[in-house]
Amino acid sequence: MQNPPFPAESGTLTLAGPVGPLDVAVDLPKADVPTVPVIAVICHPLSTEGGSLHNKVVTMLATTLRELGITTVRFNFRSVGGSAGEFDHGVGEQDDLKAVVAWAREGNPQATLWLAGFSFGAFVSLRASADLQPQVLVSIAPPAGRWDFDGVQPPAQWLVIQGEQDEIVDPQAVYDWLEQLKLPHELVRMPETSHFFHRKLIDLRGALTHGLKQWLPAAGSSEPGSPAA
């Protein structure tokens, strides 16, 4: 299977993944905002618990990034939707992420890579950061204490958002883990907020916008999907 070129308009497509096809959705920036040369690849929550590229936190994350002028790429890990393969406990899923990033980078050599993930997706993107070297990493409800985070190497520009009433990821475990890491990060604690951000998605958008604006590159003529100058 030959991969399609990076699209010039929003839509869905299928990529050749490590174990078969991968579902992918590309969304270009909002039409009324200046485009910045950034591609953000977003990872969804736990595959075995219904996580997919259509998860509401994932789609809110994509919407917020698009409002900042960023092109977003969401995809289904292996075993989800039309993506082939079986759940691999975050190991093969890192390979899926790397395949999507390689495709996005090939089609956008002038663009900066951002990674983002929610819950299990935060684990996978953190695990892959050492190899992929994103400029910015967004981790929403990273499941510290549930998955092995030993040896992760996030970039210096790292935004972590954690709900204070998360019933799935222990907030204190996240705070303790961040303290032990002693690595640069910006932590946003969201009060009265559950794991799936019920009735708090607008607040999540505000936290993301506030946290990420400082790291945006200047808008320019080199847009994702266009040849490098």
PDB file of C-alpha atoms in Angstrom:
ATOM      1  CA  MET A   1       0.000   0.000   0.000  1.00  0.00           C
ATOM      2  CA  GLN A   2       1.354   3.398  -1.008  1.00  0.00           C
ATOM      3  CA  ASN A   3       0.596   6.289   1.300  1.00  0.00           C
ATOM      4  CA  PRO A   4      -1.382   9.239  -0.067  1.00  0.00           C
ATOM      5  CA  PRO A   5       0.254  12.673  -0.060  1.00  0.00           C
ATOM      6  CA  PHE A   6      -0.454  14.994   2.845  1.00  0.00           C
ATOM      7  CA  PRO A   7      -3.837  16.563   1.996  1.00  0.00           C
ATOM      8  CA  ALA A   8      -4.400  20.202   1.102  1.00  0.00           C
ATOM      9  CA  GLU A   9      -7.831  20.164   2.763  1.00  0.00           C
ATOM     10  CA  SER A  10      -9.408  18.585   5.821  1.00  0.00           C
ATOM     11  CA  GLY A  11     -10.558  14.989   5.534  1.00  0.00           C
ATOM     12  CA  THR A  12     -10.012  11.340   6.400  1.00  0.00           C
ATOM     13  CA  LEU A  13      -7.638   8.882   4.781  1.00  0.00           C
ATOM     14  CA  THR A  14      -5.856   5.572   5.288  1.00  0.00           C
ATOM     15  CA  LEU A  15      -2.134   5.141   5.852  1.00  0.00           C
ATOM     16  CA  ALA A  16       0.050   2.053   5.696  1.00  0.00           C
ATOM     17  CA  GLY A  17       0.859   1.272   9.321  1.00  0.00           C
ATOM     18  CA  PRO A  18       3.360  -1.179  10.785  1.00  0.00           C
ATOM     19  CA  VAL A  19       0.791  -4.008  10.876  1.00  0.00           C
ATOM     20  CA  GLY A  20      -1.717  -2.803   8.285  1.00  0.00           C
ATOM     21  CA  PRO A  21      -3.967   0.162   7.528  1.00  0.00           C
ATOM     22  CA  LEU A  22      -4.356   3.072   9.973  1.00  0.00           C
ATOM     23  CA  ASP A  23      -7.352   5.405  10.102  1.00  0.00           C
ATOM     24  CA  VAL A  24      -6.260   9.058   9.963  1.00  0.00           C
ATOM     25  CA  ALA A  25      -8.103  12.379  10.117  1.00  0.00           C
ATOM     26  CA  VAL A  26      -6.365  15.602   9.087  1.00  0.00           C
ATOM     27  CA  ASP A  27      -7.886  18.966   9.980  1.00  0.00           C
ATOM     28  CA  LEU A  28      -6.465  22.226   8.705  1.00  0.00           C
ATOM     29  CA  PRO A  29      -6.472  25.402  10.831  1.00  0.00           C
ATOM     30  CA  LYS A  30      -9.603  27.475  11.259  1.00  0.00           C
ATOM     31  CA  ALA A  31     -10.118  29.696   8.228  1.00  0.00           C
ATOM     32  CA  ASP A  32     -10.186  32.943  10.200  1.00  0.00           C
ATOM     33  CA  VAL A  33      -6.809  32.544  11.961  1.00  0.00           C
ATOM     34  CA  PRO A  34      -3.253  32.889  10.604  1.00  0.00           C
ATOM     35  CA  THR A  35      -1.691  29.525   9.829  1.00  0.00           C
ATOM     36  CA  VAL A  36       1.501  28.637  11.698  1.00  0.00           C
ATOM     37  CA  PRO A  37       4.005  26.029  10.434  1.00  0.00           C
ATOM     38  CA  VAL A  38       3.140  23.365  13.021  1.00  0.00           C
ATOM     39  CA  ILE A  39       1.756  19.849  12.646  1.00  0.00           C
ATOM     40  CA  ALA A  40       0.233  18.425  15.845  1.00  0.00           C
ATOM     41  CA  VAL A  41      -0.268  14.655  16.012  1.00  0.00           C
ATOM     42  CA  ILE A  42      -2.813  13.636  18.668  1.00  0.00           C
ATOM     43  CA  CYS A  43      -3.084  10.261  20.430  1.00  0.00           C
ATOM     44  CA  HIS A  44      -6.381   8.916  21.775  1.00  0.00           C
ATOM     45  CA  PRO A  45      -7.202   7.184  25.107  1.00  0.00           C
ATOM     46  CA  LEU A  46      -7.200   3.461  25.874  1.00  0.00           C
ATOM     47  CA  SER A  47      -8.126   1.356  22.854  1.00  0.00           C
ATOM     48  CA  THR A  48      -9.679  -1.444  24.918  1.00  0.00           C
ATOM     49  CA  GLU A  49     -12.035   0.997  26.674  1.00  0.00           C
ATOM     50  CA  GLY A  50     -13.528   2.624  23.587  1.00  0.00           C
ATOM     51  CA  GLY A  51     -10.809   5.205  22.939  1.00  0.00           C
ATOM     52  CA  SER A  52     -10.610   6.472  19.367  1.00  0.00           C
ATOM     53  CA  LEU A  53      -9.793   9.534  17.292  1.00  0.00           C
ATOM     54  CA  HIS A  54     -13.415  10.607  17.851  1.00  0.00           C
ATOM     55  CA  ASN A  55     -13.068  10.881  21.653  1.00  0.00           C
ATOM     56  CA  LYS A  56     -14.490  14.220  22.813  1.00  0.00           C
ATOM     57  CA  VAL A  57     -11.319  15.294  24.641  1.00  0.00           C
ATOM     58  CA  VAL A  58      -9.242  14.443  21.566  1.00  0.00           C
ATOM     59  CA  THR A  59     -11.570  16.383  19.281  1.00  0.00           C
ATOM     60  CA  MET A  60     -11.625  19.371  21.658  1.00  0.00           C
ATOM     61  CA  LEU A  61      -7.829  19.290  21.699  1.00  0.00           C
ATOM     62  CA  ALA A  62      -7.782  19.280  17.893  1.00  0.00           C
ATOM     63  CA  THR A  63     -10.313  22.120  17.718  1.00  0.00           C
ATOM     64  CA  THR A  64      -8.278  24.240  20.132  1.00  0.00           C
ATOM     65  CA  LEU A  65      -5.058  23.671  18.204  1.00  0.00           C
ATOM     66  CA  ARG A  66      -6.790  24.558  14.947  1.00  0.00           C
ATOM     67  CA  GLU A  67      -7.988  27.803  16.542  1.00  0.00           C
ATOM     68  CA  LEU A  68      -4.303  28.577  17.154  1.00  0.00           C
ATOM     69  CA  GLY A  69      -3.505  28.111  13.455  1.00  0.00           C
ATOM     70  CA  ILE A  70      -2.138  24.556  13.742  1.00  0.00           C
ATOM     71  CA  THR A  71      -2.816  21.627  11.408  1.00  0.00           C
ATOM     72  CA  THR A  72      -3.884  18.562  13.389  1.00  0.00           C
ATOM     73  CA  VAL A  73      -3.572  14.840  12.687  1.00  0.00           C
ATOM     74  CA  ARG A  74      -5.681  12.370  14.678  1.00  0.00           C
ATOM     75  CA  PHE A  75      -5.480   8.630  14.106  1.00  0.00           C
ATOM     76  CA  ASN A  76      -6.757   5.329  15.438  1.00  0.00           C
ATOM     77  CA  PHE A  77      -4.216   3.067  17.073  1.00  0.00           C
ATOM     78  CA  ARG A  78      -4.059  -0.545  15.865  1.00  0.00           C
ATOM     79  CA  SER A  79      -7.227  -2.532  16.656  1.00  0.00           C
ATOM     80  CA  VAL A  80      -9.446   0.583  16.716  1.00  0.00           C
ATOM     81  CA  GLY A  81     -11.970   1.353  13.971  1.00  0.00           C
ATOM     82  CA  GLY A  82     -10.487   0.457  10.599  1.00  0.00           C
ATOM     83  CA  SER A  83      -6.914   0.301  11.920  1.00  0.00           C
ATOM     84  CA  ALA A  84      -5.519  -3.226  11.609  1.00  0.00           C
ATOM     85  CA  GLY A  85      -3.818  -5.269  14.291  1.00  0.00           C
ATOM     86  CA  GLU A  86      -4.303  -6.086  17.952  1.00  0.00           C
ATOM     87  CA  PHE A  87      -3.911  -4.000  21.092  1.00  0.00           C
ATOM     88  CA  ASP A  88      -0.228  -4.034  22.098  1.00  0.00           C
ATOM     89  CA  HIS A  89      -0.160  -2.346  25.525  1.00  0.00           C
ATOM     90  CA  GLY A  90       1.470   0.810  24.211  1.00  0.00           C
ATOM     91  CA  VAL A  91       4.430  -0.844  22.492  1.00  0.00           C
ATOM     92  CA  GLY A  92       3.099  -1.337  18.974  1.00  0.00           C
ATOM     93  CA  GLU A  93       1.038   1.820  19.426  1.00  0.00           C
ATOM     94  CA  GLN A  94       4.295   3.789  19.601  1.00  0.00           C
ATOM     95  CA  ASP A  95       5.174   2.309  16.227  1.00  0.00           C
ATOM     96  CA  ASP A  96       1.791   3.435  14.890  1.00  0.00           C
ATOM     97  CA  LEU A  97       2.493   6.966  16.125  1.00  0.00           C
ATOM     98  CA  LYS A  98       5.952   6.966  14.584  1.00  0.00           C
ATOM     99  CA  ALA A  99       4.523   5.878  11.224  1.00  0.00           C
ATOM    100  CA  VAL A 100       1.984   8.709  11.266  1.00  0.00           C
ATOM    101  CA  VAL A 101       4.627  11.251  12.279  1.00  0.00           C
ATOM    102  CA  ALA A 102       7.000  10.066   9.527  1.00  0.00           C
ATOM    103  CA  TRP A 103       4.248  10.557   6.945  1.00  0.00           C
ATOM    104  CA  ALA A 104       3.331  14.006   8.292  1.00  0.00           C
ATOM    105  CA  ARG A 105       6.965  15.105   8.362  1.00  0.00           C
ATOM    106  CA  GLU A 106       7.626  13.867   4.832  1.00  0.00           C
ATOM    107  CA  GLY A 107       4.726  15.936   3.558  1.00  0.00           C
ATOM    108  CA  ASN A 108       5.616  18.979   5.653  1.00  0.00           C
ATOM    109  CA  PRO A 109       9.414  19.228   5.926  1.00  0.00           C
ATOM    110  CA  GLN A 110       9.214  22.885   6.943  1.00  0.00           C
ATOM    111  CA  ALA A 111       6.761  22.326   9.800  1.00  0.00           C
ATOM    112  CA  THR A 112       7.528  21.883  13.484  1.00  0.00           C
ATOM    113  CA  LEU A 113       6.187  18.752  15.200  1.00  0.00           C
ATOM    114  CA  TRP A 114       3.968  18.951  18.275  1.00  0.00           C
ATOM    115  CA  LEU A 115       2.669  15.828  20.007  1.00  0.00           C
ATOM    116  CA  ALA A 116      -0.382  15.550  22.221  1.00  0.00           C
ATOM    117  CA  GLY A 117      -2.165  12.747  24.001  1.00  0.00           C
ATOM    118  CA  PHE A 118      -5.011  12.077  26.381  1.00  0.00           C
ATOM    119  CA  SER A 119      -4.718   9.352  29.069  1.00  0.00           C
ATOM    120  CA  PHE A 120      -3.285   6.234  27.349  1.00  0.00           C
ATOM    121  CA  GLY A 121      -2.467   8.530  24.421  1.00  0.00           C
ATOM    122  CA  ALA A 122      -0.433  10.691  26.797  1.00  0.00           C
ATOM    123  CA  PHE A 123       1.514   7.589  27.805  1.00  0.00           C
ATOM    124  CA  VAL A 124       2.218   6.584  24.198  1.00  0.00           C
ATOM    125  CA  SER A 125       3.266  10.090  23.117  1.00  0.00           C
ATOM    126  CA  LEU A 126       5.503  10.496  26.169  1.00  0.00           C
ATOM    127  CA  ARG A 127       7.135   7.138  25.515  1.00  0.00           C
ATOM    128  CA  ALA A 128       7.806   8.067  21.875  1.00  0.00           C
ATOM    129  CA  SER A 129       9.059  11.602  22.566  1.00  0.00           C
ATOM    130  CA  ALA A 130      12.710  10.627  22.960  1.00  0.00           C
ATOM    131  CA  ASP A 131      12.738   9.246  19.405  1.00  0.00           C
ATOM    132  CA  LEU A 132      10.419  11.772  17.769  1.00  0.00           C
ATOM    133  CA  GLN A 133      11.806  14.920  19.426  1.00  0.00           C
ATOM    134  CA  PRO A 134       8.693  17.130  19.304  1.00  0.00           C
ATOM    135  CA  GLN A 135       9.112  20.812  20.046  1.00  0.00           C
ATOM    136  CA  VAL A 136       6.010  20.807  22.257  1.00  0.00           C
ATOM    137  CA  LEU A 137       4.247  18.003  24.119  1.00  0.00           C
ATOM    138  CA  VAL A 138       0.741  18.162  25.580  1.00  0.00           C
ATOM    139  CA  SER A 139      -0.181  15.499  28.155  1.00  0.00           C
ATOM    140  CA  ILE A 140      -3.794  15.443  29.354  1.00  0.00           C
ATOM    141  CA  ALA A 141      -4.397  13.141  32.342  1.00  0.00           C
ATOM    142  CA  PRO A 142      -1.167  11.166  31.896  1.00  0.00           C
ATOM    143  CA  PRO A 143      -1.829   7.821  33.635  1.00  0.00           C
ATOM    144  CA  ALA A 144       1.058   7.870  36.103  1.00  0.00           C
ATOM    145  CA  GLY A 145       0.898   4.854  38.396  1.00  0.00           C
ATOM    146  CA  ARG A 146      -1.004   2.824  35.802  1.00  0.00           C
ATOM    147  CA  TRP A 147       1.649   2.541  33.058  1.00  0.00           C
ATOM    148  CA  ASP A 148       5.454   2.481  33.088  1.00  0.00           C
ATOM    149  CA  PHE A 149       6.802   5.999  32.642  1.00  0.00           C
ATOM    150  CA  ASP A 150      10.396   5.198  33.616  1.00  0.00           C
ATOM    151  CA  GLY A 151      12.947   6.917  31.393  1.00  0.00           C
ATOM    152  CA  VAL A 152      10.564   9.216  29.510  1.00  0.00           C
ATOM    153  CA  GLN A 153      12.211  12.250  27.897  1.00  0.00           C
ATOM    154  CA  PRO A 154       9.644  14.985  27.290  1.00  0.00           C
ATOM    155  CA  PRO A 155      10.724  18.225  25.603  1.00  0.00           C
ATOM    156  CA  ALA A 156      11.343  21.352  27.669  1.00  0.00           C
ATOM    157  CA  GLN A 157       8.078  22.809  26.365  1.00  0.00           C
ATOM    158  CA  TRP A 158       5.678  20.403  28.068  1.00  0.00           C
ATOM    159  CA  LEU A 159       2.131  21.191  29.159  1.00  0.00           C
ATOM    160  CA  VAL A 160       0.414  18.797  31.582  1.00  0.00           C
ATOM    161  CA  ILE A 161      -3.294  19.154  32.383  1.00  0.00           C
ATOM    162  CA  GLN A 162      -4.844  17.119  35.190  1.00  0.00           C
ATOM    163  CA  GLY A 163      -8.380  17.071  36.589  1.00  0.00           C
ATOM    164  CA  GLU A 164      -8.507  17.254  40.370  1.00  0.00           C
ATOM    165  CA  GLN A 165     -11.471  14.843  40.562  1.00  0.00           C
ATOM    166  CA  ASP A 166     -10.139  12.289  38.074  1.00  0.00           C
ATOM    167  CA  GLU A 167     -11.689   8.930  38.931  1.00  0.00           C
ATOM    168  CA  ILE A 168      -9.378   6.904  36.655  1.00  0.00           C
ATOM    169  CA  VAL A 169      -5.962   8.538  36.966  1.00  0.00           C
ATOM    170  CA  ASP A 170      -4.960   9.390  40.537  1.00  0.00           C
ATOM    171  CA  PRO A 171      -4.186  13.141  40.494  1.00  0.00           C
ATOM    172  CA  GLN A 172      -1.754  12.877  43.394  1.00  0.00           C
ATOM    173  CA  ALA A 173       0.149  10.125  41.594  1.00  0.00           C
ATOM    174  CA  VAL A 174       0.560  12.520  38.659  1.00  0.00           C
ATOM    175  CA  TYR A 175       1.764  15.360  40.870  1.00  0.00           C
ATOM    176  CA  ASP A 176       4.206  13.094  42.724  1.00  0.00           C
ATOM    177  CA  TRP A 177       5.539  11.705  39.437  1.00  0.00           C
ATOM    178  CA  LEU A 178       6.112  15.187  38.022  1.00  0.00           C
ATOM    179  CA  GLU A 179       7.886  16.214  41.207  1.00  0.00           C
ATOM    180  CA  GLN A 180      10.159  13.165  41.035  1.00  0.00           C
ATOM    181  CA  LEU A 181      10.989  13.763  37.372  1.00  0.00           C
ATOM    182  CA  LYS A 182      12.461  17.193  38.106  1.00  0.00           C
ATOM    183  CA  LEU A 183      12.057  18.127  34.434  1.00  0.00           C
ATOM    184  CA  PRO A 184      10.698  21.407  33.035  1.00  0.00           C
ATOM    185  CA  HIS A 185       6.922  21.367  32.693  1.00  0.00           C
ATOM    186  CA  GLU A 186       3.843  23.514  33.106  1.00  0.00           C
ATOM    187  CA  LEU A 187       1.126  21.874  35.196  1.00  0.00           C
ATOM    188  CA  VAL A 188      -2.498  22.984  35.101  1.00  0.00           C
ATOM    189  CA  ARG A 189      -4.679  21.543  37.856  1.00  0.00           C
ATOM    190  CA  MET A 190      -8.367  21.737  36.952  1.00  0.00           C
ATOM    191  CA  PRO A 191     -10.636  21.725  40.033  1.00  0.00           C
ATOM    192  CA  GLU A 192     -13.898  19.750  40.094  1.00  0.00           C
ATOM    193  CA  THR A 193     -12.876  18.007  36.875  1.00  0.00           C
ATOM    194  CA  SER A 194     -13.295  14.290  36.125  1.00  0.00           C
ATOM    195  CA  HIS A 195     -11.204  12.123  33.826  1.00  0.00           C
ATOM    196  CA  PHE A 196     -13.313  12.789  30.739  1.00  0.00           C
ATOM    197  CA  PHE A 197     -13.779  16.497  31.505  1.00  0.00           C
ATOM    198  CA  HIS A 198     -17.573  16.253  31.761  1.00  0.00           C
ATOM    199  CA  ARG A 199     -19.012  19.793  31.628  1.00  0.00           C
ATOM    200  CA  LYS A 200     -15.439  21.114  31.621  1.00  0.00           C
ATOM    201  CA  LEU A 201     -14.482  20.950  27.934  1.00  0.00           C
ATOM    202  CA  ILE A 202     -14.715  24.719  27.519  1.00  0.00           C
ATOM    203  CA  ASP A 203     -12.447  25.147  30.536  1.00  0.00           C
ATOM    204  CA  LEU A 204     -10.058  22.638  28.973  1.00  0.00           C
ATOM    205  CA  ARG A 205      -9.992  24.690  25.786  1.00  0.00           C
ATOM    206  CA  GLY A 206      -9.127  27.782  27.812  1.00  0.00           C
ATOM    207  CA  ALA A 207      -6.323  25.999  29.674  1.00  0.00           C
ATOM    208  CA  LEU A 208      -4.870  24.691  26.415  1.00  0.00           C
ATOM    209  CA  THR A 209      -5.060  28.056  24.676  1.00  0.00           C
ATOM    210  CA  HIS A 210      -3.457  29.889  27.586  1.00  0.00           C
ATOM    211  CA  GLY A 211      -0.711  27.306  27.994  1.00  0.00           C
ATOM    212  CA  LEU A 212       0.195  26.888  24.338  1.00  0.00           C
ATOM    213  CA  LYS A 213       0.068  30.426  22.935  1.00  0.00           C
ATOM    214  CA  GLN A 214       3.515  31.202  24.345  1.00  0.00           C
ATOM    215  CA  TRP A 215       5.118  28.444  22.240  1.00  0.00           C
ATOM    216  CA  LEU A 216       3.555  29.284  18.890  1.00  0.00           C
ATOM    217  CA  PRO A 217       5.967  30.172  16.087  1.00  0.00           C
ATOM    218  CA  ALA A 218       5.219  33.239  14.005  1.00  0.00           C
ATOM    219  CA  ALA A 219       2.685  32.784  11.248  1.00  0.00           C
ATOM    220  CA  GLY A 220       4.348  32.704   7.841  1.00  0.00           C
ATOM    221  CA  SER A 221       3.942  31.762   4.211  1.00  0.00           C
ATOM    222  CA  SER A 222       5.267  28.213   4.652  1.00  0.00           C
ATOM    223  CA  GLU A 223       2.090  26.317   5.470  1.00  0.00           C
ATOM    224  CA  PRO A 224       1.661  22.599   6.129  1.00  0.00           C
ATOM    225  CA  GLY A 225       1.312  20.801   2.834  1.00  0.00           C
ATOM    226  CA  SER A 226       3.188  23.468   0.850  1.00  0.00           C
ATOM    227  CA  PRO A 227       6.780  23.202  -0.396  1.00  0.00           C
ATOM    228  CA  ALA A 228       9.471  24.515   1.894  1.00  0.00           C
ATOM    229  CA  ALA A 229      10.809  27.926   0.953  1.00  0.00           C
TER     230      ALA A 229
END
